GROMACS .gro file of C-alpha atoms in nm:
model
  404
    1UNK     CA    1  -1.102  -3.605  -1.030
    2UNK     CA    2  -1.058  -3.282  -1.229
    3UNK     CA    3  -1.327  -3.021  -1.268
    4UNK     CA    4  -1.276  -2.979  -1.643
    5UNK     CA    5  -1.520  -2.690  -1.671
    6UNK     CA    6  -1.354  -2.498  -1.391
    7UNK     CA    7  -1.691  -2.417  -1.235
    8UNK     CA    8  -1.570  -2.429  -0.877
    9UNK     CA    9  -1.495  -2.059  -0.866
   10UNK     CA   10  -1.717  -1.830  -0.664
   11UNK     CA   11  -1.739  -1.477  -0.534
   12UNK     CA   12  -1.816  -1.587  -0.178
   13UNK     CA   13  -1.545  -1.544   0.080
   14UNK     CA   14  -1.622  -1.814   0.335
   15UNK     CA   15  -1.361  -2.092   0.321
   16UNK     CA   16  -1.609  -2.380   0.332
   17UNK     CA   17  -1.977  -2.394   0.237
   18UNK     CA   18  -2.233  -2.598   0.434
   19UNK     CA   19  -2.217  -2.970   0.365
   20UNK     CA   20  -2.478  -3.130   0.138
   21UNK     CA   21  -2.603  -3.470   0.247
   22UNK     CA   22  -2.638  -3.731  -0.028
   23UNK     CA   23  -2.752  -4.093  -0.038
   24UNK     CA   24  -2.566  -4.376   0.140
   25UNK     CA   25  -2.425  -4.143   0.405
   26UNK     CA   26  -2.219  -3.947   0.152
   27UNK     CA   27  -2.176  -3.572   0.186
   28UNK     CA   28  -2.043  -3.303  -0.048
   29UNK     CA   29  -1.854  -2.995   0.063
   30UNK     CA   30  -1.701  -2.703  -0.127
   31UNK     CA   31  -1.371  -2.580   0.016
   32UNK     CA   32  -1.224  -2.244  -0.081
   33UNK     CA   33  -0.853  -2.245  -0.166
   34UNK     CA   34  -0.586  -1.980  -0.216
   35UNK     CA   35  -0.589  -1.868  -0.580
   36UNK     CA   36  -0.222  -1.769  -0.617
   37UNK     CA   37  -0.097  -2.092  -0.462
   38UNK     CA   38  -0.327  -2.302  -0.681
   39UNK     CA   39  -0.212  -2.112  -0.992
   40UNK     CA   40   0.151  -2.185  -0.899
   41UNK     CA   41   0.068  -2.554  -0.854
   42UNK     CA   42  -0.104  -2.569  -1.194
   43UNK     CA   43   0.168  -2.386  -1.389
   44UNK     CA   44   0.469  -2.528  -1.205
   45UNK     CA   45   0.604  -2.174  -1.162
   46UNK     CA   46   0.753  -2.066  -0.827
   47UNK     CA   47   0.514  -1.911  -0.577
   48UNK     CA   48   0.454  -1.544  -0.658
   49UNK     CA   49   0.714  -1.329  -0.486
   50UNK     CA   50   0.948  -1.614  -0.389
   51UNK     CA   51   1.161  -1.898  -0.528
   52UNK     CA   52   0.951  -2.166  -0.356
   53UNK     CA   53   0.800  -2.438  -0.579
   54UNK     CA   54   0.483  -2.620  -0.472
   55UNK     CA   55   0.388  -2.973  -0.582
   56UNK     CA   56   0.185  -3.002  -0.901
   57UNK     CA   57  -0.190  -2.962  -0.852
   58UNK     CA   58  -0.272  -3.295  -1.018
   59UNK     CA   59  -0.028  -3.490  -0.800
   60UNK     CA   60  -0.138  -3.308  -0.485
   61UNK     CA   61  -0.512  -3.368  -0.525
   62UNK     CA   62  -0.450  -3.730  -0.630
   63UNK     CA   63  -0.251  -3.780  -0.309
   64UNK     CA   64  -0.526  -3.615  -0.101
   65UNK     CA   65  -0.783  -3.846  -0.260
   66UNK     CA   66  -0.568  -4.154  -0.187
   67UNK     CA   67  -0.503  -4.058   0.176
   68UNK     CA   68  -0.858  -3.949   0.261
   69UNK     CA   69  -1.060  -4.182   0.040
   70UNK     CA   70  -1.270  -3.886  -0.078
   71UNK     CA   71  -1.335  -3.785  -0.439
   72UNK     CA   72  -1.180  -3.446  -0.521
   73UNK     CA   73  -1.301  -3.213  -0.798
   74UNK     CA   74  -1.068  -2.917  -0.856
   75UNK     CA   75  -1.067  -2.638  -1.121
   76UNK     CA   76  -0.794  -2.767  -1.354
   77UNK     CA   77  -0.890  -2.509  -1.616
   78UNK     CA   78  -0.859  -2.214  -1.381
   79UNK     CA   79  -0.772  -1.902  -1.580
   80UNK     CA   80  -0.414  -1.816  -1.487
   81UNK     CA   81  -0.342  -1.449  -1.413
   82UNK     CA   82  -0.706  -1.345  -1.438
   83UNK     CA   83  -0.801  -0.998  -1.315
   84UNK     CA   84  -1.041  -1.145  -1.062
   85UNK     CA   85  -0.906  -1.185  -0.709
   86UNK     CA   86  -1.176  -1.438  -0.611
   87UNK     CA   87  -1.046  -1.757  -0.455
   88UNK     CA   88  -1.181  -2.072  -0.627
   89UNK     CA   89  -1.348  -2.372  -0.464
   90UNK     CA   90  -1.265  -2.742  -0.458
   91UNK     CA   91  -1.547  -3.000  -0.427
   92UNK     CA   92  -1.498  -3.292  -0.190
   93UNK     CA   93  -1.729  -3.598  -0.192
   94UNK     CA   94  -1.724  -3.881   0.062
   95UNK     CA   95  -1.822  -3.982   0.413
   96UNK     CA   96  -1.806  -3.725   0.692
   97UNK     CA   97  -1.474  -3.872   0.809
   98UNK     CA   98  -1.327  -3.875   0.457
   99UNK     CA   99  -1.438  -3.517   0.385
  100UNK     CA  100  -1.296  -3.395   0.716
  101UNK     CA  101  -0.962  -3.563   0.642
  102UNK     CA  102  -0.951  -3.419   0.288
  103UNK     CA  103  -1.036  -3.072   0.419
  104UNK     CA  104  -0.741  -3.078   0.659
  105UNK     CA  105  -0.501  -3.203   0.392
  106UNK     CA  106  -0.612  -2.936   0.144
  107UNK     CA  107  -0.591  -2.663   0.409
  108UNK     CA  108  -0.232  -2.761   0.488
  109UNK     CA  109  -0.128  -2.648   0.139
  110UNK     CA  110  -0.400  -2.417   0.008
  111UNK     CA  111  -0.568  -2.254   0.306
  112UNK     CA  112  -0.697  -1.904   0.228
  113UNK     CA  113  -0.522  -1.642   0.439
  114UNK     CA  114  -0.764  -1.405   0.607
  115UNK     CA  115  -0.528  -1.119   0.690
  116UNK     CA  116  -0.571  -0.960   0.347
  117UNK     CA  117  -0.643  -0.587   0.349
  118UNK     CA  118  -0.664  -0.308   0.093
  119UNK     CA  119  -0.504   0.025   0.178
  120UNK     CA  120  -0.570   0.340  -0.027
  121UNK     CA  121  -0.324   0.626   0.011
  122UNK     CA  122  -0.294   0.977  -0.134
  123UNK     CA  123  -0.013   1.028  -0.387
  124UNK     CA  124  -0.037   1.333  -0.619
  125UNK     CA  125  -0.138   1.217  -0.968
  126UNK     CA  126   0.152   1.416  -1.115
  127UNK     CA  127   0.391   1.176  -0.940
  128UNK     CA  128   0.225   0.850  -1.049
  129UNK     CA  129   0.419   0.795  -1.373
  130UNK     CA  130   0.751   0.862  -1.200
  131UNK     CA  131   0.672   0.611  -0.926
  132UNK     CA  132   0.543   0.346  -1.168
  133UNK     CA  133   0.864   0.366  -1.371
  134UNK     CA  134   0.940   0.273  -1.730
  135UNK     CA  135   0.702  -0.005  -1.845
  136UNK     CA  136   0.583  -0.039  -1.484
  137UNK     CA  137   0.917  -0.175  -1.363
  138UNK     CA  138   0.915  -0.004  -1.022
  139UNK     CA  139   0.569  -0.120  -0.916
  140UNK     CA  140   0.627  -0.468  -1.061
  141UNK     CA  141   0.940  -0.499  -0.847
  142UNK     CA  142   0.748  -0.389  -0.536
  143UNK     CA  143   0.462  -0.631  -0.606
  144UNK     CA  144   0.708  -0.915  -0.660
  145UNK     CA  145   0.896  -0.835  -0.340
  146UNK     CA  146   0.592  -0.782  -0.115
  147UNK     CA  147   0.341  -1.018  -0.285
  148UNK     CA  148   0.095  -0.726  -0.285
  149UNK     CA  149  -0.121  -0.592  -0.567
  150UNK     CA  150  -0.076  -0.220  -0.641
  151UNK     CA  151  -0.328  -0.027  -0.851
  152UNK     CA  152  -0.295   0.326  -0.985
  153UNK     CA  153  -0.621   0.491  -1.105
  154UNK     CA  154  -0.689   0.442  -1.476
  155UNK     CA  155  -0.873   0.776  -1.500
  156UNK     CA  156  -0.540   0.962  -1.499
  157UNK     CA  157  -0.463   0.822  -1.846
  158UNK     CA  158  -0.743   1.036  -1.991
  159UNK     CA  159  -0.662   1.408  -1.997
  160UNK     CA  160  -1.032   1.505  -2.000
  161UNK     CA  161  -1.125   1.311  -1.685
  162UNK     CA  162  -1.091   1.436  -1.329
  163UNK     CA  163  -0.760   1.327  -1.182
  164UNK     CA  164  -0.750   1.077  -0.897
  165UNK     CA  165  -0.471   1.071  -0.637
  166UNK     CA  166  -0.574   0.748  -0.462
  167UNK     CA  167  -0.340   0.448  -0.499
  168UNK     CA  168  -0.453   0.104  -0.375
  169UNK     CA  169  -0.234  -0.163  -0.213
  170UNK     CA  170  -0.378  -0.511  -0.141
  171UNK     CA  171  -0.211  -0.789   0.056
  172UNK     CA  172  -0.138  -0.904   0.409
  173UNK     CA  173  -0.105  -0.640   0.680
  174UNK     CA  174   0.273  -0.652   0.716
  175UNK     CA  175   0.335  -0.669   0.341
  176UNK     CA  176   0.098  -0.379   0.268
  177UNK     CA  177   0.290  -0.163   0.514
  178UNK     CA  178   0.614  -0.267   0.344
  179UNK     CA  179   0.471  -0.181   0.000
  180UNK     CA  180   0.345   0.155   0.131
  181UNK     CA  181   0.696   0.244   0.247
  182UNK     CA  182   0.838   0.141  -0.091
  183UNK     CA  183   0.593   0.366  -0.277
  184UNK     CA  184   0.668   0.657  -0.046
  185UNK     CA  185   1.041   0.602  -0.095
  186UNK     CA  186   0.993   0.630  -0.472
  187UNK     CA  187   0.804   0.960  -0.442
  188UNK     CA  188   0.988   1.243  -0.620
  189UNK     CA  189   1.169   1.484  -0.388
  190UNK     CA  190   1.277   1.823  -0.525
  191UNK     CA  191   1.479   2.072  -0.319
  192UNK     CA  192   1.564   2.423  -0.437
  193UNK     CA  193   1.806   2.671  -0.277
  194UNK     CA  194   1.980   2.998  -0.357
  195UNK     CA  195   2.360   3.016  -0.342
  196UNK     CA  196   2.601   3.310  -0.358
  197UNK     CA  197   2.799   3.351  -0.678
  198UNK     CA  198   3.122   3.244  -0.508
  199UNK     CA  199   3.190   2.902  -0.660
  200UNK     CA  200   3.554   2.804  -0.711
  201UNK     CA  201   3.458   2.570  -0.998
  202UNK     CA  202   3.269   2.612  -1.327
  203UNK     CA  203   2.903   2.524  -1.263
  204UNK     CA  204   2.917   2.242  -1.520
  205UNK     CA  205   3.181   2.067  -1.309
  206UNK     CA  206   3.005   2.108  -0.973
  207UNK     CA  207   2.794   1.792  -1.010
  208UNK     CA  208   3.108   1.588  -1.080
  209UNK     CA  209   3.265   1.741  -0.769
  210UNK     CA  210   2.957   1.652  -0.562
  211UNK     CA  211   2.983   1.288  -0.670
  212UNK     CA  212   2.609   1.207  -0.664
  213UNK     CA  213   2.534   1.087  -1.021
  214UNK     CA  214   2.197   0.942  -0.915
  215UNK     CA  215   2.070   1.295  -0.836
  216UNK     CA  216   1.971   1.549  -1.101
  217UNK     CA  217   2.126   1.887  -1.014
  218UNK     CA  218   2.071   2.205  -1.215
  219UNK     CA  219   2.192   2.564  -1.172
  220UNK     CA  220   2.030   2.886  -1.291
  221UNK     CA  221   2.149   3.242  -1.238
  222UNK     CA  222   1.896   3.474  -1.073
  223UNK     CA  223   1.845   3.840  -1.163
  224UNK     CA  224   2.007   3.949  -0.836
  225UNK     CA  225   2.328   3.764  -0.920
  226UNK     CA  226   2.273   3.464  -0.692
  227UNK     CA  227   2.267   3.106  -0.818
  228UNK     CA  228   1.947   2.902  -0.790
  229UNK     CA  229   2.014   2.529  -0.749
  230UNK     CA  230   1.754   2.253  -0.786
  231UNK     CA  231   1.825   1.901  -0.659
  232UNK     CA  232   1.589   1.627  -0.782
  233UNK     CA  233   1.577   1.272  -0.653
  234UNK     CA  234   1.339   1.048  -0.461
  235UNK     CA  235   1.252   1.020  -0.094
  236UNK     CA  236   1.481   0.719  -0.055
  237UNK     CA  237   1.771   0.941  -0.167
  238UNK     CA  238   1.714   1.201   0.105
  239UNK     CA  239   2.047   1.118   0.275
  240UNK     CA  240   2.227   1.183  -0.053
  241UNK     CA  241   2.038   1.512  -0.092
  242UNK     CA  242   2.145   1.625   0.257
  243UNK     CA  243   2.506   1.536   0.176
  244UNK     CA  244   2.479   1.729  -0.151
  245UNK     CA  245   2.367   2.043   0.035
  246UNK     CA  246   2.662   2.004   0.273
  247UNK     CA  247   2.905   1.975  -0.019
  248UNK     CA  248   2.745   2.278  -0.187
  249UNK     CA  249   2.795   2.478   0.132
  250UNK     CA  250   3.164   2.396   0.115
  251UNK     CA  251   3.199   2.460  -0.258
  252UNK     CA  252   3.020   2.796  -0.237
  253UNK     CA  253   3.209   2.887   0.083
  254UNK     CA  254   2.904   2.908   0.311
  255UNK     CA  255   2.966   2.869   0.684
  256UNK     CA  256   2.749   2.573   0.791
  257UNK     CA  257   2.483   2.400   0.583
  258UNK     CA  258   2.215   2.530   0.824
  259UNK     CA  259   2.280   2.877   0.680
  260UNK     CA  260   2.140   2.761   0.346
  261UNK     CA  261   1.764   2.809   0.317
  262UNK     CA  262   1.618   2.512   0.126
  263UNK     CA  263   1.266   2.486  -0.008
  264UNK     CA  264   1.033   2.208  -0.120
  265UNK     CA  265   0.670   2.212  -0.237
  266UNK     CA  266   0.398   1.954  -0.168
  267UNK     CA  267   0.097   1.966  -0.402
  268UNK     CA  268  -0.234   1.844  -0.258
  269UNK     CA  269  -0.600   1.855  -0.358
  270UNK     CA  270  -0.772   2.173  -0.235
  271UNK     CA  271  -1.028   1.957  -0.052
  272UNK     CA  272  -0.746   1.825   0.167
  273UNK     CA  273  -0.627   2.168   0.272
  274UNK     CA  274  -0.815   2.144   0.602
  275UNK     CA  275  -0.644   1.811   0.674
  276UNK     CA  276  -0.308   1.985   0.673
  277UNK     CA  277  -0.364   2.356   0.731
  278UNK     CA  278  -0.700   2.364   0.911
  279UNK     CA  279  -0.761   2.559   1.231
  280UNK     CA  280  -0.722   2.243   1.439
  281UNK     CA  281  -0.378   2.192   1.284
  282UNK     CA  282  -0.235   2.538   1.352
  283UNK     CA  283  -0.084   2.455   1.691
  284UNK     CA  284   0.065   2.124   1.570
  285UNK     CA  285   0.218   2.278   1.258
  286UNK     CA  286   0.358   2.565   1.462
  287UNK     CA  287   0.521   2.312   1.694
  288UNK     CA  288   0.663   2.117   1.397
  289UNK     CA  289   0.792   2.439   1.240
  290UNK     CA  290   0.964   2.538   1.565
  291UNK     CA  291   1.122   2.197   1.621
  292UNK     CA  292   1.250   2.177   1.262
  293UNK     CA  293   1.338   2.549   1.230
  294UNK     CA  294   1.122   2.569   0.917
  295UNK     CA  295   0.848   2.787   0.773
  296UNK     CA  296   0.532   2.609   0.652
  297UNK     CA  297   0.297   2.804   0.424
  298UNK     CA  298  -0.001   2.706   0.210
  299UNK     CA  299  -0.114   2.869  -0.113
  300UNK     CA  300  -0.395   2.786  -0.357
  301UNK     CA  301  -0.268   2.721  -0.710
  302UNK     CA  302  -0.443   2.760  -1.044
  303UNK     CA  303  -0.520   2.389  -1.092
  304UNK     CA  304  -0.778   2.372  -0.810
  305UNK     CA  305  -0.517   2.243  -0.569
  306UNK     CA  306  -0.305   2.367  -0.284
  307UNK     CA  307   0.071   2.403  -0.262
  308UNK     CA  308   0.239   2.362   0.076
  309UNK     CA  309   0.574   2.539   0.078
  310UNK     CA  310   0.831   2.429   0.338
  311UNK     CA  311   1.143   2.643   0.382
  312UNK     CA  312   1.441   2.611   0.616
  313UNK     CA  313   1.753   2.401   0.675
  314UNK     CA  314   1.762   2.084   0.464
  315UNK     CA  315   1.723   1.837   0.753
  316UNK     CA  316   1.427   2.030   0.896
  317UNK     CA  317   1.259   2.057   0.555
  318UNK     CA  318   1.274   1.680   0.502
  319UNK     CA  319   1.137   1.605   0.851
  320UNK     CA  320   0.852   1.857   0.817
  321UNK     CA  321   0.767   1.718   0.471
  322UNK     CA  322   0.732   1.366   0.612
  323UNK     CA  323   0.507   1.490   0.891
  324UNK     CA  324   0.274   1.666   0.648
  325UNK     CA  325   0.256   1.356   0.426
  326UNK     CA  326   0.150   1.158   0.734
  327UNK     CA  327  -0.159   1.381   0.761
  328UNK     CA  328  -0.289   1.267   0.421
  329UNK     CA  329  -0.616   1.068   0.438
  330UNK     CA  330  -0.617   0.694   0.379
  331UNK     CA  331  -0.883   0.422   0.354
  332UNK     CA  332  -0.839   0.070   0.484
  333UNK     CA  333  -1.067  -0.220   0.382
  334UNK     CA  334  -1.077  -0.571   0.525
  335UNK     CA  335  -1.320  -0.858   0.584
  336UNK     CA  336  -1.491  -0.980   0.897
  337UNK     CA  337  -1.696  -1.297   0.921
  338UNK     CA  338  -1.975  -1.265   1.177
  339UNK     CA  339  -2.051  -1.593   1.353
  340UNK     CA  340  -2.380  -1.480   1.511
  341UNK     CA  341  -2.604  -1.181   1.576
  342UNK     CA  342  -2.411  -1.121   1.897
  343UNK     CA  343  -2.065  -1.135   1.738
  344UNK     CA  344  -2.012  -0.759   1.725
  345UNK     CA  345  -1.696  -0.551   1.736
  346UNK     CA  346  -1.633  -0.352   2.054
  347UNK     CA  347  -1.643  -0.022   1.870
  348UNK     CA  348  -1.616   0.205   2.172
  349UNK     CA  349  -1.290   0.054   2.296
  350UNK     CA  350  -1.136   0.067   1.946
  351UNK     CA  351  -1.248   0.427   1.897
  352UNK     CA  352  -1.107   0.526   2.234
  353UNK     CA  353  -0.774   0.345   2.189
  354UNK     CA  354  -0.699   0.460   1.834
  355UNK     CA  355  -0.894   0.787   1.816
  356UNK     CA  356  -1.113   0.676   1.526
  357UNK     CA  357  -1.483   0.682   1.437
  358UNK     CA  358  -1.612   0.334   1.360
  359UNK     CA  359  -1.939   0.199   1.217
  360UNK     CA  360  -2.040  -0.158   1.140
  361UNK     CA  361  -2.309  -0.264   0.893
  362UNK     CA  362  -2.429  -0.613   0.811
  363UNK     CA  363  -2.455  -0.738   0.454
  364UNK     CA  364  -2.787  -0.886   0.354
  365UNK     CA  365  -2.806  -1.265   0.327
  366UNK     CA  366  -2.435  -1.304   0.410
  367UNK     CA  367  -2.246  -1.372   0.731
  368UNK     CA  368  -2.030  -1.064   0.673
  369UNK     CA  369  -2.029  -0.720   0.829
  370UNK     CA  370  -1.905  -0.397   0.679
  371UNK     CA  371  -1.696  -0.178   0.909
  372UNK     CA  372  -1.615   0.190   0.854
  373UNK     CA  373  -1.349   0.372   1.051
  374UNK     CA  374  -1.249   0.738   1.011
  375UNK     CA  375  -0.919   0.885   1.125
  376UNK     CA  376  -0.736   1.180   0.967
  377UNK     CA  377  -0.405   1.079   1.123
  378UNK     CA  378  -0.430   0.725   1.000
  379UNK     CA  379  -0.118   0.695   0.784
  380UNK     CA  380   0.079   0.844   1.071
  381UNK     CA  381  -0.071   0.596   1.320
  382UNK     CA  382  -0.085   0.297   1.084
  383UNK     CA  383   0.218   0.129   1.242
  384UNK     CA  384   0.051   0.139   1.585
  385UNK     CA  385  -0.279   0.011   1.446
  386UNK     CA  386  -0.121  -0.269   1.241
  387UNK     CA  387  -0.034  -0.489   1.540
  388UNK     CA  388  -0.398  -0.477   1.649
  389UNK     CA  389  -0.523  -0.531   1.295
  390UNK     CA  390  -0.311  -0.845   1.249
  391UNK     CA  391  -0.479  -1.012   1.547
  392UNK     CA  392  -0.819  -0.880   1.439
  393UNK     CA  393  -0.791  -0.997   1.079
  394UNK     CA  394  -0.655  -1.340   1.169
  395UNK     CA  395  -0.984  -1.401   1.347
  396UNK     CA  396  -1.156  -1.382   1.006
  397UNK     CA  397  -1.232  -1.014   0.972
  398UNK     CA  398  -1.399  -0.838   0.683
  399UNK     CA  399  -1.479  -0.469   0.701
  400UNK     CA  400  -1.411  -0.131   0.553
  401UNK     CA  401  -1.209   0.146   0.715
  402UNK     CA  402  -1.252   0.498   0.577
  403UNK     CA  403  -0.996   0.741   0.709
  404UNK     CA  404  -1.027   1.106   0.626
   0.00000   0.00000   0.00000
């Protein structure tokens, strides 16, 4: 039986609502189903992010009805590709045994996965368009590959509005981490260095000699007679950038690429300066600078932001840059269903193990709790936390993690 009006969609997140008893021993139950899988079954398109085809929705629910003996009402007019991420409901009518059987059959194909999280990371708004790519191709490819949803703030499209650096990634724990790495790999990486005017080739032919067409390399003569070189690429091309510096050292007759002082600049919001260059960071940054043979300096720029300048050998500059990016604040949101008043999270053990600050608040009239966790090192420690989060979220978790 089709639900022609498509009214079985709801904003609630529990997978099954309490049963309603009817006459003659019949009961009615609403079962929440996975939206993306149901959309694929309705359209006949492969499952989002894969080549897998699911059975048609009409055939599937007809088969469930035949096997269980229950009447099934499903949202056949579900709006495909809607902005809402709410999972719809299917109504099941029958005896307790029939409803239980139908529930199990439906869950085998359309069970809502509870390991969905939303991660918000800091990426400078000036880099957003480069990461998104022409007509959104880059982010569309990442979303297709990871089955995650990626959102860049709309406020950046308006020049008069305050810019927002926060980018959101929603999906399962493992896939969100994969998407995060993909976004970081697409982040622009620009390296500048000064070279002596001792090149054996015309500058226009140097890029051909280097053999890295995917990198954008420019040369400019300084007032003191040296040559300033800028190498532009992305983080995923860092190996190619290192090789380019090595080739330049040979072309410009410099003994060892470590003799070339390279420089890169990271732009951050001024409010995040303490995250990176605060007093409690001084010892750590000094240690990083020593281990990478780099110099790390911070300066306030005119656009109410801060510029972190990293100078040194190319390998050290890239390593130090990654470390500083790992200090950027993130926010992690996920759901937790609370079974009873005593079903509380052991906050103290989590805070002690992961070095976070955690708070849990209940939502009124719902069996959900809201969890807040703060941790300034979170992106750096996300890999370690993910294994715990997978187990936590699979036990039906819904909460909010704020990491500063």
